[in-house]
Coordinates of C-alpha atoms in Angstrom, one line a residue:
M117 CA 41.9 -42.0 23.5
T118 CA 39.3 -40.6 25.4
R119 CA 37.0 -37.0 25.5
K120 CA 35.9 -35.3 27.6
V121 CA 32.3 -33.7 27.1
L122 CA 30.2 -31.0 29.0
V123 CA 26.2 -31.2 28.7
I124 CA 24.8 -28.4 30.2
D125 CA 21.2 -28.8 30.2
D126 CA 18.0 -28.2 33.0
N127 CA 16.5 -31.3 30.8
P128 CA 18.1 -35.0 32.7
A129 CA 15.6 -36.6 29.4
D130 CA 17.0 -34.9 27.2
A131 CA 20.8 -34.9 28.8
A132 CA 20.6 -38.7 28.4
L133 CA 20.0 -39.2 25.4
V134 CA 23.3 -37.1 24.4
R135 CA 24.8 -39.3 26.7
R136 CA 23.7 -42.8 24.6
L137 CA 23.9 -41.3 21.7
L138 CA 28.1 -40.4 22.2
G139 CA 28.2 -43.9 24.2
K140 CA 27.8 -45.6 20.6
I141 CA 30.6 -44.0 19.3
E142 CA 33.3 -46.2 19.0
S143 CA 36.7 -44.3 18.5
P144 CA 37.2 -42.1 19.7
R145 CA 35.0 -42.6 23.2
Y146 CA 33.1 -39.9 25.0
Q147 CA 32.9 -39.0 29.2
C148 CA 29.6 -37.6 29.0
V149 CA 29.0 -35.1 32.7
H150 CA 26.3 -33.6 32.8
E151 CA 24.8 -30.9 34.9
T152 CA 21.4 -28.4 35.1
A153 CA 21.7 -25.9 36.7
W154 CA 24.0 -22.9 34.0
E155 CA 26.0 -21.2 37.1
Q156 CA 26.9 -25.2 38.3
G157 CA 28.1 -25.7 34.8
A158 CA 29.9 -22.3 34.0
D159 CA 31.7 -22.9 37.2
R160 CA 33.2 -26.9 36.4
A161 CA 33.7 -25.3 33.3
A162 CA 35.9 -22.8 34.3
R163 CA 38.5 -24.9 37.1
E164 CA 38.6 -28.5 34.5
D165 CA 39.1 -29.3 31.5
F166 CA 36.6 -30.4 28.5
D167 CA 37.5 -31.4 25.1
C168 CA 33.7 -29.3 23.9
V169 CA 30.4 -28.1 26.5
L170 CA 27.2 -28.9 24.4
L171 CA 24.7 -25.9 25.9
D172 CA 20.6 -26.4 26.4
Y173 CA 19.5 -22.5 25.0
C174 CA 16.3 -22.6 27.1
L175 CA 18.6 -21.8 31.1
G176 CA 15.4 -21.0 33.0
E177 CA 16.4 -17.1 33.3
L178 CA 18.7 -17.2 31.2
D179 CA 19.7 -18.0 26.9
G180 CA 22.1 -20.3 26.2
V181 CA 23.7 -16.8 24.8
Q182 CA 23.2 -15.0 27.6
V183 CA 25.3 -18.2 29.5
L184 CA 27.3 -18.3 26.5
Q185 CA 28.6 -15.0 27.0
H186 CA 29.3 -16.2 31.0
L187 CA 31.2 -18.2 29.9
R188 CA 33.5 -16.1 27.2
E189 CA 33.9 -13.3 29.8
S190 CA 35.4 -15.4 32.7
G191 CA 37.8 -16.8 30.7
V192 CA 36.3 -20.3 29.5
D193 CA 37.8 -21.0 25.5
M194 CA 36.9 -24.6 25.2
P195 CA 34.0 -25.3 22.3
V196 CA 31.1 -25.1 22.7
I197 CA 27.6 -25.6 20.4
A198 CA 24.5 -24.5 21.4
C199 CA 20.8 -27.2 21.5
T200 CA 18.0 -26.3 21.9
G201 CA 14.7 -28.2 21.4
A202 CA 13.1 -25.8 18.4
G203 CA 15.7 -25.7 15.5
S204 CA 15.1 -21.2 14.7
E205 CA 17.7 -19.7 12.4
D206 CA 17.5 -16.6 14.1
V207 CA 18.4 -18.6 17.4
A208 CA 21.6 -20.8 15.8
V209 CA 23.0 -16.7 14.3
Q210 CA 22.9 -15.3 17.2
A211 CA 24.6 -17.9 19.1
L212 CA 27.4 -18.1 16.8
Q213 CA 28.2 -14.3 17.0
A214 CA 28.0 -14.9 20.9
G215 CA 31.4 -17.4 19.9
A216 CA 29.8 -21.2 19.8
Q217 CA 31.5 -23.2 17.1
D218 CA 28.2 -24.6 15.8
Y219 CA 24.2 -25.0 16.6
L220 CA 22.9 -28.0 16.9
S221 CA 18.2 -29.2 16.9
K222 CA 17.4 -31.7 19.3
A223 CA 15.3 -32.4 17.3
R224 CA 17.8 -34.0 14.3
L225 CA 20.3 -35.1 17.2
S226 CA 22.5 -38.5 16.2
A227 CA 25.2 -39.9 17.0
E228 CA 26.9 -39.1 13.6
S229 CA 25.4 -34.9 13.8
L230 CA 27.2 -35.0 17.2
H231 CA 30.2 -36.6 16.6
L232 CA 30.8 -34.6 13.5
A233 CA 29.6 -31.0 15.5
I234 CA 32.4 -32.0 19.1
S235 CA 34.7 -32.8 16.7
N236 CA 34.6 -29.7 13.8
A237 CA 34.1 -27.4 16.9
M238 CA 37.3 -29.1 18.7
E239 CA 39.6 -28.2 15.4
K240 CA 38.5 -24.4 15.0
V241 CA 38.9 -24.0 18.6
A242 CA 42.4 -25.6 17.8
L243 CA 42.8 -23.5 14.4
Q244 CA 42.3 -20.5 16.3
R245 CA 44.5 -20.8 18.8
L246 CA 47.1 -21.5 16.7
V247 CA 46.3 -18.3 14.7
N248 CA 46.1 -16.5 18.0
E249 CA 49.9 -17.8 19.3
Q250 CA 50.9 -16.5 15.3
R251 CA 49.7 -13.1 16.2
E252 CA 51.0 -12.7 20.1
E253 CA 54.7 -13.9 18.1
L254 CA 53.9 -11.1 15.2
E255 CA 53.0 -8.7 17.6
S256 CA 56.1 -9.3 19.8
F257 CA 58.3 -8.6 17.1
A258 CA 56.5 -5.9 15.4
S259 CA 56.9 -3.9 18.9
I260 CA 60.3 -4.9 19.4
A261 CA 60.7 -4.0 16.1
S262 CA 59.5 -0.7 16.0
H263 CA 62.0 -0.2 19.4
D264 CA 64.5 -0.9 17.8
L265 CA 63.6 0.9 14.6
R266 CA 63.0 3.8 16.1
S267 CA 66.2 4.1 18.7
P268 CA 68.0 5.8 15.9
L269 CA 66.0 7.5 14.5
V270 CA 65.7 9.5 18.2
H271 CA 70.1 10.1 17.0
V272 CA 69.1 11.5 14.4
R273 CA 66.6 13.8 15.1
A274 CA 68.7 14.9 18.3
Y275 CA 72.2 15.2 15.9
A276 CA 69.9 17.3 13.7
R277 CA 68.8 19.7 16.3
L278 CA 71.8 20.0 18.2
L279 CA 73.7 21.5 14.6
E280 CA 70.0 23.9 14.2
E281 CA 70.9 25.4 17.7
D282 CA 75.4 24.9 18.0
V283 CA 75.9 26.5 14.7
T284 CA 74.7 29.9 13.8
D285 CA 75.9 30.2 10.4
L286 CA 75.0 27.8 8.1
S287 CA 73.1 28.5 4.4
E288 CA 69.8 27.8 3.7
E289 CA 71.6 25.5 1.3
C290 CA 72.4 23.6 4.8
R291 CA 68.9 24.7 6.6
D292 CA 66.7 23.3 3.8
H293 CA 69.2 20.0 4.4
L294 CA 68.1 20.0 7.6
L295 CA 64.2 20.3 7.4
K296 CA 64.9 17.6 5.1
I297 CA 66.0 15.1 7.9
H298 CA 63.7 16.1 10.5
A299 CA 61.0 15.2 7.8
A300 CA 62.5 12.0 6.5
V301 CA 62.8 10.7 10.2
Q302 CA 58.7 12.3 10.6
R303 CA 57.5 9.6 7.4
M304 CA 59.8 7.1 9.4
T305 CA 58.1 7.1 12.1
E306 CA 54.9 7.4 11.2
L307 CA 55.6 4.7 9.0
I308 CA 56.8 2.7 11.9
D309 CA 53.6 3.9 14.5
G310 CA 51.0 1.8 10.8
L311 CA 53.0 -1.1 10.6
L312 CA 52.3 -1.7 14.2
D313 CA 49.0 -0.5 14.2
Y314 CA 48.6 -3.2 10.9
T315 CA 50.2 -5.7 12.7
R316 CA 48.0 -5.0 16.2
T317 CA 44.8 -5.2 13.9
G318 CA 44.4 -8.2 13.2
R319 CA 44.2 -9.2 17.0
R320 CA 40.4 -6.8 17.2
G321 CA 36.9 -8.1 17.0
T322 CA 36.8 -10.6 20.2
N323 CA 35.1 -8.2 22.3
L324 CA 32.2 -8.1 20.9
E325 CA 29.0 -5.9 21.9
D326 CA 26.1 -3.7 20.2
V327 CA 27.9 -0.1 19.0
D328 CA 25.9 2.3 18.0
L329 CA 27.7 3.9 15.3
N330 CA 26.7 7.7 15.8
E331 CA 28.4 7.5 19.1
V332 CA 31.2 5.9 17.3
L333 CA 31.8 8.7 14.7
S334 CA 31.4 11.7 16.9
E335 CA 33.9 10.7 18.1
V336 CA 35.7 10.2 15.4
L337 CA 34.7 13.7 13.5
A338 CA 36.0 14.9 17.4
D339 CA 39.1 13.4 16.9
L340 CA 39.7 14.9 13.3
A341 CA 38.3 17.9 14.9
T342 CA 41.8 19.8 13.7
L343 CA 42.1 17.9 10.6
L344 CA 39.1 19.1 9.2
K345 CA 39.2 22.9 10.1
N346 CA 42.4 23.5 8.7
A347 CA 41.5 21.6 4.9
G348 CA 38.2 23.6 5.7
A349 CA 36.9 20.4 5.7
E350 CA 32.7 19.4 6.1
A351 CA 31.9 16.2 7.9
S352 CA 28.0 15.2 7.5
V353 CA 26.3 11.8 9.7
T354 CA 22.9 10.4 8.2
P355 CA 21.6 8.3 10.1
L356 CA 23.6 4.8 11.5
P357 CA 22.7 1.5 13.0
V358 CA 23.5 -0.5 15.8
V359 CA 26.0 -3.3 14.5
R360 CA 27.4 -6.1 16.3
G361 CA 31.0 -5.1 16.7
D362 CA 34.2 -4.6 18.6
K363 CA 33.9 -0.6 18.7
V364 CA 37.9 0.3 18.7
G365 CA 37.7 -1.3 15.5
L366 CA 34.9 0.4 14.3
R367 CA 35.9 3.6 16.1
Q368 CA 39.2 3.2 13.8
L369 CA 37.9 1.5 10.9
F370 CA 35.8 5.1 10.6
Q371 CA 39.0 7.2 11.7
N372 CA 41.4 5.9 8.7
L373 CA 38.4 5.5 6.1
V374 CA 36.9 9.6 6.7
A375 CA 40.8 11.0 6.9
N376 CA 41.5 10.1 4.6
A377 CA 38.9 10.8 2.8
V378 CA 40.3 14.5 3.8
K379 CA 43.7 14.4 3.2
Y380 CA 43.6 13.2 -0.6
N381 CA 40.9 16.1 -1.8
R382 CA 42.5 19.3 -3.4
S383 CA 38.2 20.3 -3.5
A384 CA 38.7 24.5 -1.9
Q385 CA 35.8 23.0 -0.1
P386 CA 36.3 19.2 0.9
R387 CA 33.2 17.7 1.9
V388 CA 32.9 13.9 3.6
E389 CA 29.6 11.9 3.9
V390 CA 29.1 9.1 5.7
S391 CA 25.8 7.0 5.5
G392 CA 24.0 3.9 6.3
E393 CA 20.8 2.0 5.1
V394 CA 20.0 -1.5 4.9
D395 CA 21.2 -4.3 2.2
G396 CA 19.5 -7.5 2.8
D397 CA 20.6 -9.1 5.6
Q398 CA 23.5 -6.5 6.1
W399 CA 24.2 -2.9 6.6
K400 CA 26.0 -1.4 3.7
L401 CA 27.4 2.1 5.1
S402 CA 29.7 4.3 3.0
V403 CA 32.1 7.2 3.2
V404 CA 32.1 9.6 0.4
D405 CA 34.2 12.3 -0.2
N406 CA 35.1 14.9 -3.3
G407 CA 38.1 14.2 -3.3
I408 CA 40.5 13.2 -6.4
G409 CA 39.5 10.2 -7.4
I410 CA 40.9 7.2 -7.9
E411 CA 41.6 5.7 -11.4
E412 CA 39.6 1.9 -11.6
Q413 CA 42.5 0.0 -12.0
Y414 CA 43.5 1.0 -8.8
L415 CA 40.4 0.4 -7.0
T416 CA 40.7 -3.5 -4.9
E417 CA 45.2 -2.3 -5.3
I418 CA 44.5 0.9 -1.9
F419 CA 43.3 -1.9 0.4
K420 CA 46.8 -4.2 0.2
P421 CA 49.8 -2.6 2.9
L422 CA 52.1 0.4 1.8
R423 CA 50.2 0.6 -1.5
R424 CA 50.7 4.0 -1.6
L425 CA 49.0 5.5 -5.5
H426 CA 51.0 9.2 -5.1
T427 CA 54.2 10.6 -3.5
Q428 CA 55.0 11.8 -0.1
Q429 CA 55.9 15.3 -1.5
E430 CA 51.5 14.9 -3.3
F431 CA 49.7 13.0 -0.4
D432 CA 51.3 12.5 3.3
G433 CA 51.1 9.0 4.1
C434 CA 52.6 5.4 4.8
G435 CA 50.0 3.4 2.8
L436 CA 47.8 1.4 5.5
G437 CA 45.3 3.7 6.5
L438 CA 42.6 1.3 4.1
A439 CA 44.9 -1.7 4.8
C440 CA 44.1 -1.9 8.6
A441 CA 41.0 -0.4 7.7
A442 CA 39.8 -3.4 5.7
R443 CA 42.0 -6.0 7.8
I444 CA 38.8 -4.8 10.4
V445 CA 35.9 -5.2 8.1
K446 CA 37.1 -9.3 7.2
Q447 CA 37.0 -8.8 10.9
H448 CA 33.7 -8.1 11.5
S449 CA 33.0 -10.8 8.8
G450 CA 32.2 -7.9 6.5
K451 CA 33.1 -6.8 3.1
I452 CA 34.8 -3.4 2.1
W453 CA 35.1 -2.1 -1.4
A454 CA 35.3 1.3 -3.6
E455 CA 34.4 2.8 -6.3
S456 CA 35.5 6.2 -7.8
R457 CA 36.6 8.1 -11.0
V458 CA 39.5 10.9 -11.3
G459 CA 38.0 13.3 -10.4
H460 CA 35.1 13.6 -8.9
G461 CA 35.8 11.6 -5.5
A462 CA 35.3 8.4 -3.8
T463 CA 33.2 5.9 -2.6
I464 CA 34.3 3.3 0.4
H465 CA 31.8 1.0 0.9
V466 CA 31.3 -1.4 4.0
L467 CA 28.8 -3.9 4.6
L468 CA 28.5 -5.5 8.0
P469 CA 25.9 -7.8 9.5
T470 CA 22.6 -6.3 10.9
L471 CA 21.8 -7.3 14.3
A472 CA 18.0 -9.0 14.9
G473 CA 15.8 -6.0 15.8
A474 CA 18.0 -3.4 15.2
T475 CA 18.0 0.2 15.3
C476 CA 19.0 3.5 13.0
N477 CA 19.4 6.4 15.3
C478 CA 19.9 9.5 14.1
S479 CA 23.0 11.2 14.3
N480 CA 23.9 15.8 14.3
R481 CA 25.5 17.0 11.5
I482 CA 28.9 18.1 12.5
D483 CA 30.8 20.8 10.6
A484 CA 34.0 21.7 9.8
I485 CA 35.4 23.0 13.2
G486 CA 34.1 19.5 14.1
S487 CA 31.3 20.7 16.7
C488 CA 28.1 19.9 17.0
D489 CA 25.2 21.3 17.1
A490 CA 23.3 20.8 20.1
D491 CA 20.0 21.9 18.9
A492 CA 19.4 20.0 16.2
A493 CA 16.6 17.8 16.0
I494 CA 17.0 14.4 17.2
Q495 CA 14.6 11.8 15.3
P496 CA 13.2 9.3 16.6
P497 CA 15.2 5.2 16.3
M498 CA 14.4 3.7 13.0
H499 CA 14.6 0.7 12.6
A500 CA 16.2 -1.9 9.3
S501 CA 12.9 -1.7 7.9
D502 CA 11.6 1.4 7.8
L503 CA 15.6 3.1 5.7
P504 CA 16.2 2.5 2.2
S505 CA 17.4 -0.9 0.7
T506 CA 19.4 -1.6 -2.0
S507 CA 19.2 -4.9 -4.4
T508 CA 23.3 -5.5 -5.4
H509 CA 26.7 -4.6 -4.7
P510 CA 30.0 -5.4 -5.6
D511 CA 31.7 -8.2 -4.4
Y512 CA 35.4 -7.3 -3.3

């Protein structure tokens, strides 16, 4: 068996070293193809099948991370290992966040380290492809199942409406039964929608970009304006960071958290506060409410699918909002957990990795109607070092 490796490196001597080191491996054998310019390398990666790409970090006007992003945007999903002449932890983090499977320092290259890195990268990509196939099958099944489950519900709702329209002398008891039928159909529809969203959530996190969470929260609160107004709730947002993530997933995350905070609240004046601070090398984001709270033994249970602590008569919902939130956080290599005392509200904490040089921008306060005070003072961007830090957090 022969493994075909593409080396994209503008230094012929470094490429020759890689070829020589891999030539020492007896099994499997390696065939090295070298391109000095990133454009030719990217074009070749798109046209030919390679088992792995060894990508130099410094390639003229572009760095390896930019080239890697170009490869991913072009649909190249083969294993990529970033290489650089000067080892740097920051460069390694950037390369891995951009989608590289591994990172190697040229100063410490050996036949064994190259072979091991390539083998591991190939295994990671193979496993990821298998996971993606299984997710696609699950999503396809969920879509078909949701369609098949909706069909009888449509008929039930239609026949219930026909009864209401055609039978004029229905008793109050019968009308009450029809209302219960409509409510049950609506709950079942919401449950089907929730399950479909839950299966789709696992596919997110592949389109990574720099996401300003202040913009995300503005959009979320605008979407939830009716819910906030009907509940007489007030939502406020302190300065939030720019994070590396999937914007669609992060928007759903905060929409679920804020909606939950409003929904499970019996206060005369429901309040939701969203804040962010630095916790070591991570952003700690918190959603605080003054709602009913959560009993201690259920603080981890609430993140499991279909786990409801209250009856449908007490609070609406299908038990999938926090489960979807937990999936999104996991997709972003973060953590999520809850702190609460019954009757004293709850706080949902989310940890997300920081970006090098990330900033934290001011967000305006948004009231119960979901309107933003356009005349509010906008503070200048804040850096991570300007924010308060916390030293400990519980593991979820």
